Amino acid sequence: MSLKIKHDILGDLTYDYGWVKNIALELFGVRKTIQVIIDADENADFEKAQVQAFEAFFNKFEKIVRRAEVAVFNFYQKESP
């Protein structure tokens, strides 16, 4: 049986040799699920920097995904006009 917790900031996590969270995102109109893995022991003693980085990233998640889409699109336009 796997360990599961609900962290105040990180949300629902499952332990599998690291804490795992599934995140849904849409990239180029296709919805995908990715796994975010947070390195910590079974005791879920996360470092403050891990929590801060997670929070900072996901506060800007949509903007980051859109910028990635533009960067990939521009790259392929340049390489394969």
Short mmCIF file of C-alpha atoms in Angstrom, two decimals:
data_model
loop_
_atom_site.label_atom_id
_atom_site.label_comp_id
_atom_site.label_asym_id
_atom_site.label_seq_id
_atom_site.Cartn_x
_atom_site.Cartn_y
_atom_site.Cartn_z
CA MET A 1 0.00 0.00 0.00
CA SER A 2 1.42 3.38 -0.94
CA LEU A 3 1.59 6.36 1.37
CA LYS A 4 -0.64 9.31 0.57
CA ILE A 5 -0.75 12.77 2.08
CA LYS A 6 -2.43 16.10 1.46
CA HIS A 7 0.08 18.92 1.89
CA ASP A 8 -1.22 22.45 2.44
CA ILE A 9 0.67 23.82 -0.59
CA LEU A 10 1.82 20.77 -2.58
CA GLY A 11 -1.63 19.16 -2.53
CA ASP A 12 -2.31 15.44 -2.86
CA LEU A 13 0.89 13.40 -3.03
CA THR A 14 1.67 9.70 -3.22
CA TYR A 15 4.99 8.24 -2.10
CA ASP A 16 6.83 6.09 -4.66
CA TYR A 17 10.53 6.46 -3.83
CA GLY A 18 9.81 10.19 -3.84
CA TRP A 19 6.57 12.14 -3.55
CA VAL A 20 4.57 12.16 -6.78
CA LYS A 21 1.81 14.49 -7.96
CA ASN A 22 0.01 14.24 -11.30
CA ILE A 23 -0.49 17.56 -13.06
CA ALA A 24 -2.75 18.08 -16.08
CA LEU A 25 -1.63 20.58 -18.69
CA GLU A 26 -2.60 21.56 -22.18
CA LEU A 27 0.18 22.06 -24.72
CA PHE A 28 -0.61 22.86 -28.36
CA GLY A 29 -4.25 22.03 -27.71
CA VAL A 30 -3.51 18.54 -26.39
CA ARG A 31 -4.28 17.75 -22.76
CA LYS A 32 -1.58 15.67 -21.07
CA THR A 33 -0.82 14.48 -17.57
CA ILE A 34 2.71 14.78 -16.26
CA GLN A 35 4.21 13.67 -12.98
CA VAL A 36 5.92 16.08 -10.65
CA ILE A 37 8.31 14.24 -8.35
CA ILE A 38 9.40 15.90 -5.13
CA ASP A 39 12.51 14.38 -3.59
CA ALA A 40 11.94 13.62 0.09
CA ASP A 41 11.87 10.59 2.34
CA GLU A 42 8.72 8.78 3.41
CA ASN A 43 8.38 11.14 6.37
CA ALA A 44 7.40 13.95 3.94
CA ASP A 45 9.85 16.36 5.52
CA PHE A 46 10.01 18.75 2.57
CA GLU A 47 12.60 21.50 2.50
CA LYS A 48 11.33 25.06 2.60
CA ALA A 49 13.03 25.74 -0.76
CA GLN A 50 11.15 22.83 -2.38
CA VAL A 51 7.80 24.17 -1.27
CA GLN A 52 8.68 27.73 -2.30
CA ALA A 53 9.89 26.59 -5.74
CA PHE A 54 6.73 24.53 -6.28
CA GLU A 55 4.51 27.43 -5.27
CA ALA A 56 6.40 29.95 -7.42
CA PHE A 57 6.32 27.67 -10.47
CA PHE A 58 2.63 26.84 -10.24
CA ASN A 59 1.63 30.43 -9.55
CA LYS A 60 2.99 31.18 -13.05
CA PHE A 61 2.24 27.77 -14.57
CA GLU A 62 -0.10 28.91 -17.36
CA LYS A 63 2.23 31.73 -18.38
CA ILE A 64 5.22 29.35 -18.42
CA VAL A 65 3.34 26.80 -20.56
CA ARG A 66 2.28 29.49 -23.06
CA ARG A 67 5.86 30.80 -23.30
CA ALA A 68 7.08 27.24 -23.91
CA GLU A 69 4.53 26.83 -26.71
CA VAL A 70 5.69 30.04 -28.38
CA ALA A 71 9.36 29.05 -28.04
CA VAL A 72 8.78 25.60 -29.55
CA PHE A 73 6.65 27.04 -32.36
CA ASN A 74 9.27 29.68 -33.17
CA PHE A 75 12.04 27.09 -33.15
CA TYR A 76 10.24 24.89 -35.66
CA GLN A 77 9.33 27.86 -37.84
CA LYS A 78 13.02 28.74 -37.99
CA GLU A 79 14.24 25.16 -38.57
CA SER A 80 11.50 24.03 -40.97
CA PRO A 81 10.01 27.07 -42.73
#
